[in-house]
Amino acid sequence: MKQNKKLGQCFLKDKNIVKKAVDAADINKNDIVLEIGLGKGILTKELAKNAKKVYVIELDRRLEPFAEEVIAEHLNVDVIWNDALKVNLNELNFNKIVANLPYQISSPITFKFLKMDFDVAVLMYQYEFAKRMVAKEGTKEYGRLSVAVQYYANVEFICKVPPSAFSPKPKVDSAIVKITKKEPNELFHLEDEEFFENVVRALFQHKNKTVKKALINSSHEINLNRDELKDILNNLNNLKFNLNERVFKLNIKKIAELSNLLYELK
């Protein structure tokens, strides 16, 4: 079967990598697991051996023969033929996610997951994307993705995965990342979650500039005109918030604090 390039299909074939992913998720007989992308079923079978239930969301109906083979061996697997970005995941009641994600939906599906209640997700990403997810402030990889993911979750880099682990071989390296949702008491208080996301976007459009310049240049992202924003930033200076720090050096706690101050002042 020829893979569908539009769907970004690179099927996982390396059983050692499958084992690393399943081990990282610590799957047991109480777990209900969500998988995105069936492939040829190599990961699904390993999950099914260890879990109570496995839901697999797959868009490509040409993979039905592999689905039938998996279901014949494992009665605890349920394949949902749909686009993962369109499925109401709240209806599935899973507590863990393990997937070799189609790379072109890495960002939207990750943010969809982060809005949900789950224990652990072990996910395959492009290596460069994974590095940005786990990056710390002050590094060149640190950006909007780093802040947006790490606000909601603890992120751990598990291992780098070579192209030879897939068929066909992708042109880039991959990586397995483990995401553990933070408990509500671990999260920094936000006055408004949507406003925080807008502030993060505004800041990281100009990550190498000072906080002040970045915000003024992206004032539209937080629904303020430049003059209004300049007045607010002058008030922030009076509150001793350092607006001359470079954006990429701000840690998540500082960004949350900045968002709250801006929200209150505006």
Short mmCIF file of C-alpha atoms in Angstrom, two decimals:
data_model
loop_
_atom_site.label_atom_id
_atom_site.label_comp_id
_atom_site.label_asym_id
_atom_site.label_seq_id
_atom_site.Cartn_x
_atom_site.Cartn_y
_atom_site.Cartn_z
CA MET A 1 0.00 0.00 0.00
CA LYS A 2 1.32 3.42 -0.97
CA GLN A 3 1.30 5.96 1.86
CA ASN A 4 -0.76 9.12 1.55
CA LYS A 5 1.64 12.08 1.51
CA LYS A 6 -1.17 14.55 2.23
CA LEU A 7 -1.84 12.73 5.51
CA GLY A 8 1.87 12.71 6.37
CA GLN A 9 1.93 8.92 6.65
CA CYS A 10 5.20 7.42 7.90
CA PHE A 11 4.35 4.10 9.53
CA LEU A 12 6.30 3.08 12.62
CA LYS A 13 8.00 -0.31 12.16
CA ASP A 14 10.71 -0.46 14.85
CA LYS A 15 9.48 -2.64 17.75
CA ASN A 16 12.15 -1.25 20.11
CA ILE A 17 10.76 2.26 19.62
CA VAL A 18 7.22 0.96 20.17
CA LYS A 19 8.36 -0.62 23.44
CA LYS A 20 10.01 2.65 24.57
CA ALA A 21 6.78 4.56 23.95
CA VAL A 22 4.58 2.02 25.75
CA ASP A 23 7.03 1.75 28.67
CA ALA A 24 7.20 5.56 29.00
CA ALA A 25 3.40 5.65 29.30
CA ASP A 26 3.48 2.88 31.93
CA ILE A 27 0.35 1.23 30.51
CA ASN A 28 -1.56 -1.13 32.79
CA LYS A 29 -4.85 -3.03 32.80
CA ASN A 30 -6.76 -0.09 34.29
CA ASP A 31 -5.81 2.30 31.48
CA ILE A 32 -8.02 3.49 28.63
CA VAL A 33 -5.67 4.66 25.88
CA LEU A 34 -6.19 6.95 22.91
CA GLU A 35 -4.04 6.49 19.80
CA ILE A 36 -4.06 8.84 16.81
CA GLY A 37 -3.16 7.12 13.54
CA LEU A 38 -3.39 3.35 13.14
CA GLY A 39 -0.52 2.82 10.68
CA LYS A 40 -0.07 -0.92 10.27
CA GLY A 41 -1.14 -1.55 13.84
CA ILE A 42 2.25 -2.27 15.40
CA LEU A 43 1.78 0.26 18.23
CA THR A 44 -1.93 -0.53 18.61
CA LYS A 45 -1.23 -4.24 19.24
CA GLU A 46 1.34 -3.47 21.93
CA LEU A 47 -1.04 -1.02 23.63
CA ALA A 48 -3.89 -3.54 23.48
CA LYS A 49 -1.78 -6.22 25.20
CA ASN A 50 -1.25 -3.96 28.18
CA ALA A 51 -4.34 -1.72 28.44
CA LYS A 52 -7.96 -2.21 29.41
CA LYS A 53 -9.20 -0.44 26.25
CA VAL A 54 -7.65 1.26 23.20
CA TYR A 55 -9.38 3.81 20.98
CA VAL A 56 -7.68 4.47 17.65
CA ILE A 57 -8.70 7.41 15.49
CA GLU A 58 -7.77 6.92 11.83
CA LEU A 59 -8.79 8.89 8.75
CA ASP A 60 -7.52 6.62 5.95
CA ARG A 61 -10.01 3.87 5.15
CA ARG A 62 -7.40 2.06 3.06
CA LEU A 63 -5.96 0.86 6.36
CA GLU A 64 -9.06 -1.23 7.13
CA PRO A 65 -7.25 -4.57 6.50
CA PHE A 66 -4.76 -3.67 9.25
CA ALA A 67 -7.61 -2.59 11.54
CA GLU A 68 -9.41 -5.91 10.97
CA GLU A 69 -6.23 -7.82 11.78
CA VAL A 70 -5.74 -5.89 15.04
CA ILE A 71 -9.39 -6.27 16.11
CA ALA A 72 -9.33 -10.02 15.36
CA GLU A 73 -6.44 -10.40 17.82
CA HIS A 74 -7.55 -7.84 20.41
CA LEU A 75 -11.21 -7.36 21.30
CA ASN A 76 -10.38 -4.32 23.44
CA VAL A 77 -9.56 -2.15 20.40
CA ASP A 78 -12.11 0.24 18.91
CA VAL A 79 -11.20 2.01 15.63
CA ILE A 80 -12.91 5.33 14.94
CA TRP A 81 -12.78 6.32 11.26
CA ASN A 82 -12.60 10.08 11.39
CA ASP A 83 -10.38 13.17 11.49
CA ALA A 84 -8.86 13.41 14.99
CA LEU A 85 -9.18 17.20 14.93
CA LYS A 86 -12.96 16.88 14.44
CA VAL A 87 -13.72 14.13 16.95
CA ASN A 88 -15.24 15.08 20.31
CA LEU A 89 -12.55 13.48 22.45
CA ASN A 90 -14.47 14.15 25.66
CA GLU A 91 -16.81 11.29 24.75
CA LEU A 92 -14.02 8.68 24.85
CA ASN A 93 -13.12 8.85 28.56
CA PHE A 94 -9.44 7.90 28.09
CA ASN A 95 -6.73 8.61 30.67
CA LYS A 96 -3.60 8.12 28.54
CA ILE A 97 -2.56 9.00 25.00
CA VAL A 98 0.13 7.19 23.00
CA ALA A 99 0.59 8.03 19.33
CA ASN A 100 2.89 8.39 16.37
CA LEU A 101 1.24 11.65 15.33
CA PRO A 102 0.84 12.77 11.72
CA TYR A 103 3.37 15.60 11.83
CA GLN A 104 1.25 18.18 10.00
CA ILE A 105 -1.30 18.16 12.85
CA SER A 106 1.29 18.14 15.67
CA SER A 107 0.48 21.64 16.89
CA PRO A 108 -3.36 21.67 16.71
CA ILE A 109 -3.79 18.16 18.12
CA THR A 110 -1.36 18.87 20.98
CA PHE A 111 -3.29 22.00 21.98
CA LYS A 112 -6.53 20.06 21.72
CA PHE A 113 -5.08 17.50 24.15
CA LEU A 114 -3.86 20.16 26.58
CA LYS A 115 -7.41 21.46 27.02
CA MET A 116 -8.44 17.97 28.17
CA ASP A 117 -8.18 16.00 31.36
CA PHE A 118 -5.70 13.10 31.05
CA ASP A 119 -2.82 11.63 33.05
CA VAL A 120 -0.01 11.10 30.56
CA ALA A 121 0.59 11.46 26.82
CA VAL A 122 3.56 9.86 25.04
CA LEU A 123 3.76 11.28 21.55
CA MET A 124 6.02 11.15 18.50
CA TYR A 125 6.98 14.49 16.93
CA GLN A 126 9.50 15.85 14.49
CA TYR A 127 12.76 16.28 16.40
CA GLU A 128 12.90 20.07 15.92
CA PHE A 129 9.29 20.43 17.14
CA ALA A 130 10.06 18.28 20.18
CA LYS A 131 13.10 20.42 21.04
CA ARG A 132 10.91 23.54 21.00
CA MET A 133 8.33 21.85 23.27
CA VAL A 134 10.88 21.11 26.00
CA ALA A 135 13.01 24.27 25.61
CA LYS A 136 13.76 26.47 28.60
CA GLU A 137 13.88 30.27 28.72
CA GLY A 138 17.08 31.82 27.41
CA THR A 139 17.67 29.17 24.72
CA LYS A 140 17.23 29.68 20.99
CA GLU A 141 14.50 27.01 20.78
CA TYR A 142 12.39 28.66 23.50
CA GLY A 143 9.24 30.21 22.05
CA ARG A 144 5.48 30.37 22.00
CA LEU A 145 5.15 26.58 21.74
CA SER A 146 7.43 26.05 24.77
CA VAL A 147 5.40 28.44 26.95
CA ALA A 148 1.99 27.29 25.75
CA VAL A 149 2.76 23.60 26.40
CA GLN A 150 4.77 24.01 29.61
CA TYR A 151 2.13 26.22 31.22
CA TYR A 152 -0.29 23.27 31.22
CA ALA A 153 2.08 20.32 31.51
CA ASN A 154 5.45 18.94 32.50
CA VAL A 155 7.28 17.90 29.34
CA GLU A 156 10.03 15.28 29.17
CA PHE A 157 12.22 14.36 26.19
CA ILE A 158 12.32 10.53 26.07
CA CYS A 159 14.51 9.74 23.04
CA LYS A 160 15.51 10.71 19.53
CA VAL A 161 14.16 8.42 16.79
CA PRO A 162 15.99 7.91 13.47
CA PRO A 163 14.25 7.85 10.05
CA SER A 164 15.03 4.11 9.79
CA ALA A 165 12.33 3.44 12.44
CA PHE A 166 9.63 4.28 9.86
CA SER A 167 8.37 3.17 6.49
CA PRO A 168 8.78 5.11 4.30
CA LYS A 169 11.73 6.89 5.91
CA PRO A 170 10.93 10.55 6.67
CA LYS A 171 13.53 13.15 5.71
CA VAL A 172 13.87 14.32 9.33
CA ASP A 173 14.66 12.85 12.72
CA SER A 174 11.82 12.31 15.17
CA ALA A 175 11.52 12.20 18.95
CA ILE A 176 9.30 10.76 21.66
CA VAL A 177 8.02 13.26 24.21
CA LYS A 178 6.17 12.54 27.45
CA ILE A 179 3.57 15.08 28.56
CA THR A 180 2.17 14.96 32.10
CA LYS A 181 -0.68 17.35 32.83
CA LYS A 182 -0.11 19.65 35.80
CA GLU A 183 -2.52 19.56 38.71
CA PRO A 184 -4.64 22.74 39.09
CA ASN A 185 -2.64 23.77 42.17
CA GLU A 186 0.60 23.62 40.13
CA LEU A 187 -0.63 26.16 37.58
CA PHE A 188 0.16 29.85 37.90
CA HIS A 189 -3.00 31.85 38.46
CA LEU A 190 -4.35 33.53 35.32
CA GLU A 191 -6.92 36.32 35.35
CA ASP A 192 -7.98 35.25 31.85
CA GLU A 193 -6.68 32.20 29.97
CA GLU A 194 -7.53 33.47 26.49
CA PHE A 195 -5.84 36.82 27.21
CA PHE A 196 -2.72 34.96 28.41
CA GLU A 197 -2.61 33.04 25.10
CA ASN A 198 -2.90 36.35 23.19
CA VAL A 199 -0.07 37.89 25.24
CA VAL A 200 2.15 34.87 24.56
CA ARG A 201 1.44 35.16 20.83
CA ALA A 202 2.12 38.91 20.87
CA LEU A 203 5.42 38.52 22.72
CA PHE A 204 6.87 35.69 20.68
CA GLN A 205 6.23 37.31 17.32
CA HIS A 206 9.28 39.36 18.34
CA LYS A 207 11.10 37.01 20.72
CA ASN A 208 14.49 38.74 20.42
CA LYS A 209 13.14 42.23 21.16
CA THR A 210 12.48 43.73 24.58
CA VAL A 211 9.12 43.00 26.19
CA LYS A 212 8.06 46.63 25.66
CA LYS A 213 8.91 46.71 21.95
CA ALA A 214 7.40 43.28 21.31
CA LEU A 215 4.08 44.22 22.91
CA ILE A 216 3.85 47.59 21.12
CA ASN A 217 4.64 45.97 17.77
CA SER A 218 1.93 43.35 18.34
CA SER A 219 -0.64 45.46 20.20
CA HIS A 220 -3.38 44.21 17.83
CA GLU A 221 -2.95 40.70 19.27
CA ILE A 222 -4.25 41.91 22.64
CA ASN A 223 -6.91 44.16 21.12
CA LEU A 224 -5.31 47.48 22.06
CA ASN A 225 -4.09 50.38 19.94
CA ARG A 226 -0.46 51.39 20.34
CA ASP A 227 -1.14 54.61 22.29
CA GLU A 228 -3.40 52.84 24.79
CA LEU A 229 -0.79 50.17 25.25
CA LYS A 230 2.04 52.67 25.75
CA ASP A 231 0.06 54.24 28.62
CA ILE A 232 -0.50 50.82 30.19
CA LEU A 233 3.18 49.91 29.85
CA ASN A 234 4.17 53.15 31.57
CA ASN A 235 2.00 52.05 34.49
CA LEU A 236 3.71 48.66 34.42
CA ASN A 237 7.07 50.40 34.74
CA ASN A 238 5.73 52.06 37.89
CA LEU A 239 4.88 48.55 39.18
CA LYS A 240 8.56 47.64 38.77
CA PHE A 241 7.98 45.09 35.96
CA ASN A 242 11.15 44.97 33.84
CA LEU A 243 9.96 45.78 30.30
CA ASN A 244 13.53 45.94 28.98
CA GLU A 245 14.11 42.19 29.36
CA ARG A 246 14.35 40.25 26.09
CA VAL A 247 11.23 38.17 25.47
CA PHE A 248 13.05 34.84 25.12
CA LYS A 249 14.52 35.27 28.62
CA LEU A 250 11.11 35.50 30.35
CA ASN A 251 10.11 32.35 32.24
CA ILE A 252 6.51 31.17 32.31
CA LYS A 253 5.83 32.57 35.79
CA LYS A 254 6.92 36.05 34.63
CA ILE A 255 4.77 35.82 31.49
CA ALA A 256 1.73 34.82 33.57
CA GLU A 257 2.43 37.75 35.91
CA LEU A 258 2.74 40.13 32.93
CA SER A 259 -0.52 38.84 31.44
CA ASN A 260 -2.38 39.38 34.72
CA LEU A 261 -1.03 42.91 35.14
CA LEU A 262 -1.92 43.85 31.55
CA TYR A 263 -5.40 42.36 31.95
CA GLU A 264 -6.07 44.35 35.12
CA LEU A 265 -4.68 47.62 33.74
CA LYS A 266 -6.56 47.43 30.45
#
